[in-house]
Structure formats: structure tokens, C-alpha cells
Amino acid sequence: DTGVSQDPRHKITKRGQNVTFRCDPISEHNRLYWYRQTLGQGPEFLTYFQNEAQLEKSRLLSDRFSAERPKGSFSTLEIQRTEQGDSAMYLCAGEGAGETQYFGPGTRLLVL
Amino acid sequence: GDSVTQMEGPVTLSEEAFLTINCTYTATGYPSLFWYVQYPGEGLQLLLKATKADDKGSNKGFEATYRKETTSFHLEKGSVQVSDSAVYFCALSATHRTGANSKLTFGKGITLSVRP
């Protein structure tokens, strides 16, 4: 158990709907990362927070995606107007002083 | 840009066999290198890491040596067990040691199945 939780674990939605995922790292994780993993591929970086500041976004993060980390604790990732190509596993990772990323179990999204 | 290439899988071995999973990388500067493992039904876990050339990371009987001259970080284990069945990912962080964003670049992963 890495101490990082994600909710929900599974989400099925219809194309065009909005979805929001939540990640809760442990309190020592001042850095938080979001990744996306599709079948047969390794995780790909989406975005990164240092405390509450979003410091980097990947080209993969289209304008339909938005992420927040209010108060530097939990984080949310929202996808607006979902498309079938958004179907993937969304992973969150927290990182503290030890510079090791601890991953949550992921949220599996299926867009019908 | 940065990239990680892993050997094609899946790999099936008998218990107590020797394991090698190849990993090579392309990166600017001197990245830190990692092996992550994903057991069935679980999240990604760090298996081992190495932060500079010639460093050897080790954990749970697995080892990998950071080879700058061949840009490789191959994973080895002398005697695999059924419980080692999992998906293994090689990854790098190009800015890990600078204290900046430590985003990881992953390979595609390889599935290891160990037969009793």
C-alpha cells in the first residue's frame, strides 16, 4: 500500500459527458503527478503540481482536460466532453522528499 | 526527446530460471533510471532505482546496473519465483537529480509469467 488513493476506481461514461477523478496523496507528498496509461503501453506524463501550483502540462493534456490541487493536498482531474479516445487508466503519483513517486491504484475510464 | 525501449514480451519462465529483461534509453544529460513493477490487481510499485552511472540498484533479488556507455539498465534475477509474475516497466527521469520536475518516461512494459 503506497498510501495514495484514487476515486473512483472505475468509471463508465457516454461520449460527450464530463468526468472528474480524485487523487489523495499522503501529506508528505508536496509533488503530485498525473499520468495516462493505455492498453499495452507504459504510463505517459500528463501534468505535475508542486504543492498547489501546476508547473508543467504535457501536450497530451488538451484544453478539454483540467487539473487542480487546491491547498496542495488532494488533486482532481476533469475531462470535459469526453471522447472514446480518452478511454484509459488515469494514474496519480505523489512524491515527497525521497524523490520516489508512489502511485495510486488508478481510475479506469471507459467512454462509450 | 527522452525515450525508453524495452524488449518485446511476454516472457514465460519456469520457477528458478534466470531472468533478464532488457531496457535501453535515450535522454539528454544524465537521467535517473527506475524499474517499476505492477502485480495483478495492484498499482505501480518502485522495484529499484539508480541515479548515476555504474550504480547498481537492487531489491527482492532483482538487480540492474546503470550502464552509461551502452545506455542500458537491464533487469536481472538469478532465480525467479511464481510470485514474480507481473508487468515490469523501465523508466527514466531526466531531471530527477536537479530537484526539478521528476516526471517519468516509461517503456511499454513487459509481462512476466513464471510457471511452477
PDB file of C-alpha atoms in Angstrom, chain A residues 22-96:
ATOM      1  CA  ARG A  22      -9.804  12.498  -7.480  1.00  0.00           C
ATOM      2  CA  CYS A  23      -6.380  11.661  -6.083  1.00  0.00           C
ATOM      3  CA  ASP A  24      -5.429  11.759  -2.406  1.00  0.00           C
ATOM      4  CA  PRO A  25      -1.692  11.527  -1.740  1.00  0.00           C
ATOM      5  CA  ILE A  26      -0.215  11.370   1.728  1.00  0.00           C
ATOM      6  CA  SER A  27       0.530  14.655   3.483  1.00  0.00           C
ATOM      7  CA  GLU A  28       4.295  14.455   2.830  1.00  0.00           C
ATOM      8  CA  HIS A  29       3.836  14.431  -0.938  1.00  0.00           C
ATOM      9  CA  ASN A  30       4.498  18.030  -1.935  1.00  0.00           C
ATOM     10  CA  ARG A  31       4.695  16.935  -5.596  1.00  0.00           C
ATOM     11  CA  LEU A  32       1.842  15.269  -7.415  1.00  0.00           C
ATOM     12  CA  TYR A  33       1.799  13.827 -10.919  1.00  0.00           C
ATOM     13  CA  TRP A  34      -0.927  12.621 -13.269  1.00  0.00           C
ATOM     14  CA  TYR A  35      -0.231  10.002 -15.929  1.00  0.00           C
ATOM     15  CA  ARG A  36      -2.364   8.221 -18.514  1.00  0.00           C
ATOM     16  CA  GLN A  37      -1.880   4.587 -19.473  1.00  0.00           C
ATOM     17  CA  THR A  38      -3.486   2.909 -22.460  1.00  0.00           C
ATOM     18  CA  LEU A  39      -3.563  -0.820 -23.100  1.00  0.00           C
ATOM     19  CA  GLY A  40      -0.157  -2.272 -23.882  1.00  0.00           C
ATOM     20  CA  GLN A  41       1.667   0.977 -23.202  1.00  0.00           C
ATOM     21  CA  GLY A  42       3.562   2.457 -20.319  1.00  0.00           C
ATOM     22  CA  PRO A  43       2.177   5.442 -18.418  1.00  0.00           C
ATOM     23  CA  GLU A  44       2.538   8.833 -20.121  1.00  0.00           C
ATOM     24  CA  PHE A  45       3.028  12.077 -18.202  1.00  0.00           C
ATOM     25  CA  LEU A  46       0.097  14.494 -18.198  1.00  0.00           C
ATOM     26  CA  THR A  47       0.773  17.160 -15.598  1.00  0.00           C
ATOM     27  CA  TYR A  48       2.627  17.991 -12.397  1.00  0.00           C
ATOM     28  CA  PHE A  49       1.964  20.026  -9.254  1.00  0.00           C
ATOM     29  CA  GLN A  50       4.403  21.399  -6.721  1.00  0.00           C
ATOM     30  CA  ASN A  51       2.134  21.978  -3.746  1.00  0.00           C
ATOM     31  CA  GLU A  52      -0.857  23.863  -5.222  1.00  0.00           C
ATOM     32  CA  ALA A  53       0.957  25.202  -8.292  1.00  0.00           C
ATOM     33  CA  GLN A  54       0.562  23.412 -11.612  1.00  0.00           C
ATOM     34  CA  LEU A  55       4.040  23.772 -13.086  1.00  0.00           C
ATOM     35  CA  GLU A  56       4.005  21.662 -16.233  1.00  0.00           C
ATOM     36  CA  LYS A  57       1.461  20.269 -18.652  1.00  0.00           C
ATOM     37  CA  SER A  58       2.084  17.735 -21.397  1.00  0.00           C
ATOM     38  CA  ARG A  59       0.977  18.223 -24.994  1.00  0.00           C
ATOM     39  CA  LEU A  60      -1.316  15.253 -24.275  1.00  0.00           C
ATOM     40  CA  LEU A  61      -3.377  17.479 -21.996  1.00  0.00           C
ATOM     41  CA  SER A  62      -5.798  19.063 -24.449  1.00  0.00           C
ATOM     42  CA  ASP A  63      -7.978  22.011 -23.479  1.00  0.00           C
ATOM     43  CA  ARG A  64     -10.736  19.545 -22.530  1.00  0.00           C
ATOM     44  CA  PHE A  65      -8.590  18.437 -19.595  1.00  0.00           C
ATOM     45  CA  SER A  66      -8.137  20.457 -16.435  1.00  0.00           C
ATOM     46  CA  ALA A  67      -6.408  19.598 -13.202  1.00  0.00           C
ATOM     47  CA  GLU A  68      -6.366  21.305  -9.845  1.00  0.00           C
ATOM     48  CA  ARG A  69      -4.729  20.856  -6.495  1.00  0.00           C
ATOM     49  CA  PRO A  70      -6.338  23.313  -4.098  1.00  0.00           C
ATOM     50  CA  LYS A  71      -4.428  23.792  -0.858  1.00  0.00           C
ATOM     51  CA  GLY A  72      -1.728  21.445  -2.075  1.00  0.00           C
ATOM     52  CA  SER A  73      -3.433  18.333  -0.788  1.00  0.00           C
ATOM     53  CA  PHE A  74      -5.804  16.262  -2.943  1.00  0.00           C
ATOM     54  CA  SER A  75      -5.984  16.769  -6.688  1.00  0.00           C
ATOM     55  CA  THR A  76      -8.745  16.482  -9.263  1.00  0.00           C
ATOM     56  CA  LEU A  77      -8.541  15.773 -12.974  1.00  0.00           C
ATOM     57  CA  GLU A  78     -11.566  16.734 -15.049  1.00  0.00           C
ATOM     58  CA  ILE A  79     -12.241  15.733 -18.629  1.00  0.00           C
ATOM     59  CA  GLN A  80     -14.925  17.696 -20.433  1.00  0.00           C
ATOM     60  CA  ARG A  81     -16.840  16.435 -23.469  1.00  0.00           C
ATOM     61  CA  THR A  82     -15.269  13.001 -23.246  1.00  0.00           C
ATOM     62  CA  GLU A  83     -14.266  11.171 -26.406  1.00  0.00           C
ATOM     63  CA  GLN A  84     -13.724   7.461 -26.983  1.00  0.00           C
ATOM     64  CA  GLY A  85     -10.004   8.143 -27.293  1.00  0.00           C
ATOM     65  CA  ASP A  86      -9.991   9.266 -23.660  1.00  0.00           C
ATOM     66  CA  SER A  87     -10.582   5.663 -22.545  1.00  0.00           C
ATOM     67  CA  ALA A  88      -7.530   4.757 -20.466  1.00  0.00           C
ATOM     68  CA  MET A  89      -6.214   4.214 -16.962  1.00  0.00           C
ATOM     69  CA  TYR A  90      -5.509   7.526 -15.208  1.00  0.00           C
ATOM     70  CA  LEU A  91      -2.756   7.257 -12.625  1.00  0.00           C
ATOM     71  CA  CYS A  92      -1.798   9.628  -9.875  1.00  0.00           C
ATOM     72  CA  ALA A  93       1.551   9.630  -8.088  1.00  0.00           C
ATOM     73  CA  GLY A  94       2.768  11.505  -5.056  1.00  0.00           C
ATOM     74  CA  GLU A  95       6.368  12.381  -4.360  1.00  0.00           C
ATOM     75  CA  GLY A  96       7.976  13.629  -1.203  1.00  0.00           C
TER      76      GLY A  96
END
